[in-house]
Coordinates of C-alpha atoms and ligand atoms in Angstrom, one line a residue:
X1 CA -41.8 110.7 -125.4
X2 CA -40.8 108.6 -122.1
X3 CA -42.6 105.4 -122.0
X4 CA -43.2 103.9 -118.7
X5 CA -45.0 101.1 -117.2
X6 CA -46.4 100.0 -113.8
X7 CA -43.8 97.9 -112.1
X8 CA -45.6 94.4 -111.1
X9 CA -42.9 94.1 -108.8
X10 CA -42.3 97.3 -107.1
X11 CA -40.3 96.3 -104.4
X12 CA -39.0 93.9 -105.7
X13 CA -34.4 94.4 -106.1
X14 CA -31.6 92.4 -107.2
X15 CA -31.6 88.6 -105.7
X16 CA -29.6 88.1 -102.9
X17 CA -27.6 85.5 -104.9
X18 CA -26.6 87.7 -107.6
X19 CA -25.3 90.5 -105.5
X20 CA -23.3 88.3 -102.9
X21 CA -21.7 86.2 -106.2
X22 CA -20.6 89.7 -107.5
X23 CA -19.5 91.1 -104.4
X24 CA -17.8 87.5 -103.9
X25 CA -15.9 87.7 -107.5
X26 CA -15.4 92.0 -107.0
X27 CA -13.3 90.9 -104.5
X28 CA -11.8 87.6 -104.9
X29 CA -13.7 86.3 -102.3
X30 CA -14.2 82.5 -101.8
X31 CA -17.7 81.8 -102.7
X32 CA -19.5 79.8 -100.3
X33 CA -22.8 82.1 -100.7
X34 CA -25.0 80.8 -104.5
X35 CA -25.6 77.0 -104.2
X36 CA -23.5 75.7 -106.5
X37 CA -20.9 73.1 -106.6
X38 CA -17.4 73.9 -107.4
X39 CA -16.8 70.3 -108.2
X40 CA -16.8 68.9 -111.6
X41 CA -20.4 66.9 -112.1
X42 CA -20.6 63.4 -113.4
X43 CA -18.1 62.6 -116.8
X44 CA -21.0 59.8 -117.6
X45 CA -23.6 62.2 -117.5
X46 CA -21.5 65.0 -119.6
X47 CA -20.7 62.1 -122.1
X48 CA -24.1 60.9 -122.6
X49 CA -25.0 64.9 -123.5
X50 CA -22.2 64.8 -126.3
X51 CA -23.5 61.5 -127.4
X52 CA -26.9 62.4 -127.7
X53 CA -25.8 65.3 -129.8
X54 CA -23.9 63.2 -131.9
X55 CA -26.7 61.4 -132.6
X56 CA -28.8 64.1 -133.6
X57 CA -30.9 64.9 -131.0
X58 CA -31.0 68.6 -131.3
X59 CA -34.4 69.2 -132.2
X60 CA -37.8 70.7 -130.4
X61 CA -38.6 67.3 -128.1
X62 CA -42.4 66.4 -126.7
X63 CA -43.6 69.6 -125.2
X64 CA -44.5 67.5 -121.6
X65 CA -40.7 66.2 -121.9
X66 CA -38.9 63.4 -123.7
X67 CA -40.6 60.5 -123.2
X68 CA -38.1 57.9 -122.3
X69 CA -37.3 60.4 -119.5
X70 CA -40.6 60.8 -118.0
X71 CA -40.6 57.3 -118.1
X72 CA -37.6 56.8 -116.4
X73 CA -38.6 59.6 -113.6
X74 CA -42.3 57.2 -112.8
X75 CA -39.9 54.5 -112.7
X76 CA -37.9 56.2 -110.1
X77 CA -40.9 57.6 -108.1
X78 CA -42.4 53.9 -107.7
X79 CA -38.6 52.4 -106.8
X80 CA -37.7 55.6 -103.8
X81 CA -41.4 56.1 -103.0
X82 CA -43.8 53.5 -103.7
X83 CA -46.1 55.2 -105.5
X84 CA -47.2 54.7 -109.2
X85 CA -47.6 57.9 -111.5
X86 CA -48.5 58.1 -115.0
X87 CA -45.1 59.7 -117.3
X88 CA -48.0 60.5 -120.0
X89 CA -49.7 62.4 -117.8
X90 CA -48.7 63.1 -114.6
X91 CA -44.9 64.7 -115.0
X92 CA -43.8 67.8 -117.3
X93 CA -40.0 68.6 -117.8
X94 CA -39.5 71.9 -117.3
X95 CA -36.2 74.6 -117.4
X96 CA -35.7 74.3 -114.0
X97 CA -37.4 74.3 -110.8
X98 CA -37.7 77.4 -110.2
X99 CA -40.0 77.5 -113.4
X100 CA -41.7 74.4 -112.2
X101 CA -42.7 76.5 -109.0
X102 CA -43.4 79.7 -111.1
X103 CA -45.8 77.5 -113.5
X104 CA -47.6 75.5 -110.2
X105 CA -48.0 79.2 -109.1
X106 CA -49.7 80.7 -112.1
X107 CA -51.8 77.4 -113.0
X108 CA -53.4 78.2 -109.5
X109 CA -53.9 81.5 -108.0
X110 CA -56.7 84.0 -108.8
X111 CA -56.2 87.5 -107.7
X112 CA -57.2 87.5 -103.7
X113 CA -55.9 84.2 -103.0
X114 CA -53.6 83.4 -100.4
X115 CA -50.6 81.4 -99.9
X116 CA -49.2 80.3 -96.6
X117 CA -45.2 80.4 -97.0
X118 CA -43.0 79.5 -94.5
X119 CA -39.9 82.1 -93.7
X120 CA -37.1 82.3 -94.1
X121 CA -38.3 81.4 -97.7
X122 CA -36.4 80.7 -101.0
X123 CA -36.4 84.2 -102.4
X124 CA -38.9 83.7 -105.9
X125 CA -41.6 82.2 -103.6
X126 CA -43.0 85.7 -102.8
X127 CA -42.4 87.4 -106.2
X128 CA -44.0 84.6 -107.6
X129 CA -47.4 84.5 -105.7
X130 CA -47.4 88.4 -106.0
X131 CA -47.2 88.7 -109.6
X132 CA -49.7 86.3 -110.0
X133 CA -52.4 89.0 -108.2
X134 CA -52.0 86.5 -105.3
X135 CA -51.5 87.5 -101.6
X136 CA -48.4 85.7 -99.5
X137 CA -49.4 84.9 -95.6
X138 CA -46.3 84.5 -93.9
X139 CA -45.5 82.3 -91.1
X140 CA -42.1 82.0 -89.2
X141 CA -40.4 79.0 -88.7
X142 CA -39.7 78.5 -85.4
X143 CA -36.1 79.7 -84.6
X144 CA -33.7 77.9 -84.2
X145 CA -34.9 74.5 -85.1
X146 CA -36.5 75.9 -88.2
X147 CA -39.9 74.0 -87.6
X148 CA -43.3 74.5 -88.8
X149 CA -45.4 75.6 -85.9
X150 CA -48.6 73.7 -87.1
X151 CA -50.9 75.8 -84.4
X152 CA -50.4 79.0 -86.6
X153 CA -50.8 77.6 -90.1
X154 CA -54.0 76.3 -88.5
X155 CA -55.2 79.9 -87.2
X156 CA -53.9 81.5 -90.7
X157 CA -56.4 79.3 -92.9
X158 CA -59.2 81.0 -94.5
X159 CA -61.6 80.8 -97.0
X160 CA -59.4 82.4 -99.3
X161 CA -56.4 80.2 -98.6
X162 CA -55.5 78.4 -102.2
X163 CA -52.4 77.1 -101.6
X164 CA -49.6 75.8 -99.0
X165 CA -45.8 75.5 -100.1
X166 CA -43.7 73.6 -97.9
X167 CA -39.7 73.0 -98.8
X168 CA -37.4 69.6 -97.8
X169 CA -34.9 69.7 -97.1
X170 CA -34.9 73.5 -96.7
X171 CA -33.4 76.5 -98.3
X172 CA -31.7 78.2 -96.4
X173 CA -31.9 76.4 -93.4
X174 CA -31.0 72.6 -94.1
X175 CA -34.3 71.8 -91.9
X176 CA -36.3 68.5 -92.8
X177 CA -39.9 67.8 -92.5
X178 CA -40.8 64.4 -90.7
X179 CA -43.3 62.1 -91.3
X180 CA -45.1 63.9 -88.4
X181 CA -44.6 67.1 -90.1
X182 CA -46.7 65.2 -93.1
X183 CA -49.6 64.3 -90.8
X184 CA -50.1 67.7 -89.7
X185 CA -50.2 68.9 -93.1
X186 CA -52.8 66.1 -94.5
X187 CA -54.9 66.8 -91.5
X188 CA -55.1 70.7 -92.1
X189 CA -55.7 70.2 -96.1
X190 CA -58.5 67.3 -95.5
X191 CA -61.8 68.2 -96.7
X192 CA -60.2 71.9 -98.1
X193 CA -59.2 72.6 -101.4
X194 CA -56.2 73.7 -100.6
X195 CA -53.8 73.0 -103.0
X196 CA -49.6 71.9 -101.8
X197 CA -46.9 73.1 -103.6
X198 CA -44.0 70.9 -102.4
X199 CA -40.4 72.1 -103.6
X200 CA -38.4 69.0 -103.6
X201 CA -35.2 70.0 -105.4
X202 CA -33.0 68.6 -102.7
X203 CA -34.6 65.6 -102.3
X204 CA -31.6 63.5 -102.4
X205 CA -29.1 65.8 -100.1
X206 CA -30.4 64.3 -96.9
X207 CA -28.5 63.3 -94.0
X208 CA -27.7 61.7 -91.0
X209 CA -30.1 58.5 -92.0
X210 CA -33.1 60.8 -92.3
X211 CA -36.0 59.8 -94.7
X212 CA -37.2 62.0 -97.0
X213 CA -41.0 62.9 -96.1
X214 CA -41.9 63.4 -100.3
X215 CA -45.4 64.1 -101.0
X216 CA -44.5 61.7 -103.8
X217 CA -45.3 59.0 -100.7
X218 CA -48.8 60.2 -100.4
X219 CA -51.0 59.3 -102.7
X220 CA -53.7 61.4 -101.1
X221 CA -51.5 64.3 -101.1
X222 CA -50.5 64.1 -104.5
X223 CA -53.9 64.1 -105.4
X224 CA -53.7 68.4 -104.5
X225 CA -50.4 68.9 -104.9
X226 CA -47.9 70.2 -107.4
X227 CA -44.1 68.9 -106.6
X228 CA -41.3 70.3 -108.3
X229 CA -37.8 69.1 -108.6
X230 CA -34.2 69.8 -110.3
X231 CA -31.5 68.2 -111.9
X232 CA -29.4 70.9 -110.9
X233 CA -29.4 70.1 -107.7
X234 CA -29.3 66.4 -108.3
X235 CA -26.5 66.1 -110.6
X236 CA -24.3 69.0 -109.7
X237 CA -25.2 70.9 -112.6
X238 CA -27.1 73.6 -111.8
X239 CA -26.2 75.7 -114.7
X240 CA -28.6 73.3 -116.7
X241 CA -32.0 74.3 -115.5
X242 CA -33.3 71.2 -116.2
X243 CA -36.3 70.2 -113.5
X244 CA -39.8 68.9 -113.5
X245 CA -43.5 68.8 -112.1
X246 CA -45.0 66.0 -110.7
X247 CA -48.8 66.1 -109.9
X248 CA -52.2 64.8 -110.6
X249 CA -53.2 64.0 -114.0
X250 CA -56.1 66.9 -113.3
X251 CA -53.6 69.5 -112.4
X252 CA -51.0 68.0 -114.8
X253 CA -53.5 69.0 -117.6
X254 CA -54.0 72.8 -116.3
X255 CA -50.3 73.3 -115.9
X256 CA -49.3 72.4 -118.7
X257 CA -51.5 74.9 -120.4
X258 CA -49.4 77.3 -118.7
X259 CA -46.2 75.8 -119.8
X260 CA -47.1 74.8 -123.6
X261 CA -46.8 78.9 -124.4
X262 CA -44.0 79.8 -122.1
X263 CA -41.5 77.4 -123.0
X264 CA -43.4 74.6 -125.2
X265 CA -40.1 72.0 -124.7
X266 CA -37.0 72.2 -122.8
X267 CA -33.6 70.9 -124.0
X268 CA -33.4 68.1 -125.9
X269 CA -29.9 66.7 -125.4
X270 CA -29.9 66.6 -121.8
X271 CA -33.0 64.7 -121.6
X272 CA -32.2 62.1 -123.9
X273 CA -28.7 61.9 -121.3
X274 CA -30.6 61.9 -118.0
X275 CA -32.9 59.1 -119.3
X276 CA -30.4 57.0 -119.9
X277 CA -28.4 58.1 -117.0
X278 CA -31.3 57.4 -114.5
X279 CA -30.9 53.9 -115.1
X280 CA -28.0 54.2 -112.8
X281 CA -30.0 53.8 -109.6
X282 CA -26.6 54.2 -107.5
X283 CA -26.1 57.3 -109.1
X284 CA -28.8 58.9 -107.2
X285 CA -29.2 57.3 -103.9
X286 CA -25.5 57.7 -103.2
X287 CA -26.0 61.6 -103.4
X288 CA -26.6 61.9 -99.7
X289 CA -23.8 60.1 -98.6
X290 CA -21.4 61.8 -100.8
X291 CA -22.7 65.7 -99.4
X292 CA -23.2 64.5 -96.1
X293 CA -19.7 63.5 -96.1
X294 CA -18.8 67.5 -97.3
X295 CA -20.9 68.7 -94.5
X296 CA -19.6 67.1 -91.8
X297 CA -15.7 68.1 -92.8
X298 CA -17.4 71.7 -93.1
X299 CA -18.8 71.5 -89.9
X300 CA -16.3 69.7 -88.1
X301 CA -13.5 72.6 -89.4
X302 CA -16.0 75.3 -88.6
X303 CA -15.7 74.5 -84.6
X304 CA -12.5 76.4 -84.7
X305 CA -13.7 79.2 -85.5
X306 CA -16.4 81.6 -83.5
X307 CA -19.6 80.8 -85.2
X308 CA -22.1 78.8 -83.7
X309 CA -23.5 75.9 -85.7
X310 CA -27.6 75.8 -86.3
X311 CA -27.5 71.9 -88.1
X312 CA -28.5 71.3 -91.2
X313 CA -30.1 67.9 -92.0
X314 CA -29.7 68.4 -95.9
X315 CA -29.6 70.6 -98.9
X316 CA -26.4 72.2 -99.6
X317 CA -26.6 74.4 -96.8
X318 CA -25.4 74.9 -93.5
X319 CA -26.4 78.0 -91.0
X320 CA -24.1 79.8 -88.5
X321 CA -24.8 82.4 -85.6
X322 CA -22.3 85.2 -85.1
X323 CA -24.2 87.0 -82.6
X324 CA -21.2 86.1 -80.4
X325 CA -19.1 87.8 -82.9
X326 CA -20.7 90.9 -83.4
X327 CA -23.9 92.5 -83.2
X328 CA -23.9 94.0 -87.2
X329 CA -27.0 93.5 -89.4
X330 CA -26.4 90.4 -91.1
X331 CA -26.2 92.2 -94.8
X332 CA -23.6 94.5 -93.0
X333 CA -21.6 91.7 -91.6
X334 CA -21.8 89.4 -94.6
X335 CA -20.4 92.2 -96.8
X336 CA -17.6 92.7 -94.3
X337 CA -17.0 89.0 -94.3
X338 CA -16.9 89.4 -98.4
X339 CA -14.7 92.4 -98.4
X340 CA -12.1 92.5 -95.3
X341 CA -11.9 88.7 -95.3
X342 CA -12.3 86.9 -98.5
X343 CA -15.6 84.6 -97.7
X344 CA -18.7 84.5 -99.4
X345 CA -22.3 84.0 -97.5
X346 CA -26.1 84.5 -97.8
X347 CA -27.6 86.8 -94.8
X348 CA -30.5 85.0 -93.4
X349 CA -32.8 88.0 -93.3
X350 CA -32.4 88.3 -97.2
X351 CA -35.1 84.9 -96.9
X352 CA -37.4 87.2 -94.6
X353 CA -39.7 90.1 -96.1
X354 CA -39.8 92.0 -93.3
X355 CA -35.7 91.2 -93.0
X356 CA -36.1 89.1 -89.6
X357 CA -32.4 89.3 -88.4
X358 CA -31.2 86.5 -86.0
X359 CA -27.9 87.1 -86.6
X360 CA -27.7 84.3 -88.6
X361 CA -25.1 83.5 -92.4
X362 CA -25.9 80.5 -94.9
X363 CA -22.9 78.8 -96.0
X364 CA -22.5 76.4 -99.3
X365 CA -20.7 73.3 -98.2
X366 CA -21.2 71.6 -101.7
X367 CA -17.7 72.7 -102.6
X368 CA -13.9 70.8 -102.9
X369 CA -12.1 70.2 -99.8
X370 CA -9.4 72.6 -100.8
X371 CA -12.0 75.2 -100.9
X372 CA -13.6 74.8 -97.6
X373 CA -10.5 74.7 -96.1
X374 CA -8.9 78.2 -97.6
X375 CA -12.6 79.5 -96.8
X376 CA -12.1 78.4 -92.7
X377 CA -8.0 79.5 -92.7
X378 CA -9.7 83.5 -93.5
X379 CA -12.7 82.3 -91.0
X380 CA -10.4 81.7 -88.5
X381 CA -8.9 85.5 -88.4
X382 CA -12.7 86.9 -87.1
Ligands
LIG401 N1 -35.8 75.7 -105.3 C1 -35.0 75.7 -104.0 C2 -35.0 76.2 -102.8 C3 -33.7 75.9 -104.6 O1 -32.6 76.4 -103.5 C4 -33.4 76.6 -105.9 C5 -32.3 76.5 -106.4 N2 -31.5 76.2 -107.5 C6 -34.3 76.2 -106.5 C7 -35.8 75.8 -106.0 C8 -34.1 76.3 -108.0 O2 -33.9 75.3 -108.9 P1 -33.2 75.3 -110.5 O3 -32.2 76.0 -110.8 O4 -33.4 74.3 -111.0 O5 -34.5 76.3 -111.0
LIG402 N1 -30.6 77.8 -105.3 C1 -29.1 78.7 -105.0 C2 -29.2 79.3 -103.7 O1 -29.9 79.4 -102.6 C3 -29.5 79.7 -106.1 C4 -30.2 79.8 -107.4 C5 -29.7 81.4 -107.8 O2 -29.0 81.9 -107.6 N2 -31.2 82.0 -108.1 O3 -28.1 79.3 -103.9

């Protein structure tokens, strides 16, 4: 007899990142689609992992995360954002940023709850909301600045609004929230029971002298927030799938109930290594400038192609309009670019549920100069 199940995500297909990376591999294209660096991570950190393994740190560590790593993260939070957090109660190490986001949503959401999400939205957010029986209330960022229309947020809030999700620096656009945005957010949630989920995996990858407006700078907001991070993005090791979540002790207590029966504890030797590596403050404070140099290089070379830049101020990504090149749908254009021209990108309509198509594709510039050069030579043929 054939067994069947009822899909919890009936409308979901394969993530665009896998689709485009597979297409790139199949056609031997330069992959500026999926967001991962093609340059090596720092050898000090890989050395520390080897050492941790050789020193015998190979069994389960504490379910909330290796204690010395949580201590270092609390020190970093105080140093960068001026906020004191308790490493025992306010931080949990997770297997990646995506898991931290999923766990935060699962901790909070009840069927029928509403979550305000800004589009374009990182592709895991809405399925993560819906699998919990909640409803995503989508608000489009204003094109092409990709800023938040706060008046619309105010209009969409009602008694069912349970959470608001923010992401700065933003994937896919590289937009960055300002202090004024944080004031709008504070005013909107004040006196409500709304929880904020802040995806800050690109916290260090911020450019042009801008300051990262972390929720961690705002202790009043932090009381009602889950703030999610990824070591993969910070230290150029996306394959490690290690991250963390910071919240108030009360919210974190509930988060850990979900976490303990889903994952329990994360990779020990990498946590031991990171606890040591975090003592090197320059290793994370210089990241923004290093990645900005790549953005600048990419942007200056892209000026020789027919693409129009939509400036990024953070993340691994910059979006470009191809409206002057073609009126094809962005998915078709991105496929053709991969197959016929040998450069893979991500069509930005993939970040909208209704597949809004502004004729924009996202490029990942976190690559070696030679990789970027190779891609640009191909793009010049358009
Ligand atoms: N949020 C955003 C906006 C991202 O781009 C990513 C990409 N990796 C993640 C979360 C997830 O990070 P991780 O790989 O650590 O799960
Ligand atoms: N965050 C990366 C991106 O936006 C990819 C992560 C993934 O493939 N799921 O490209």
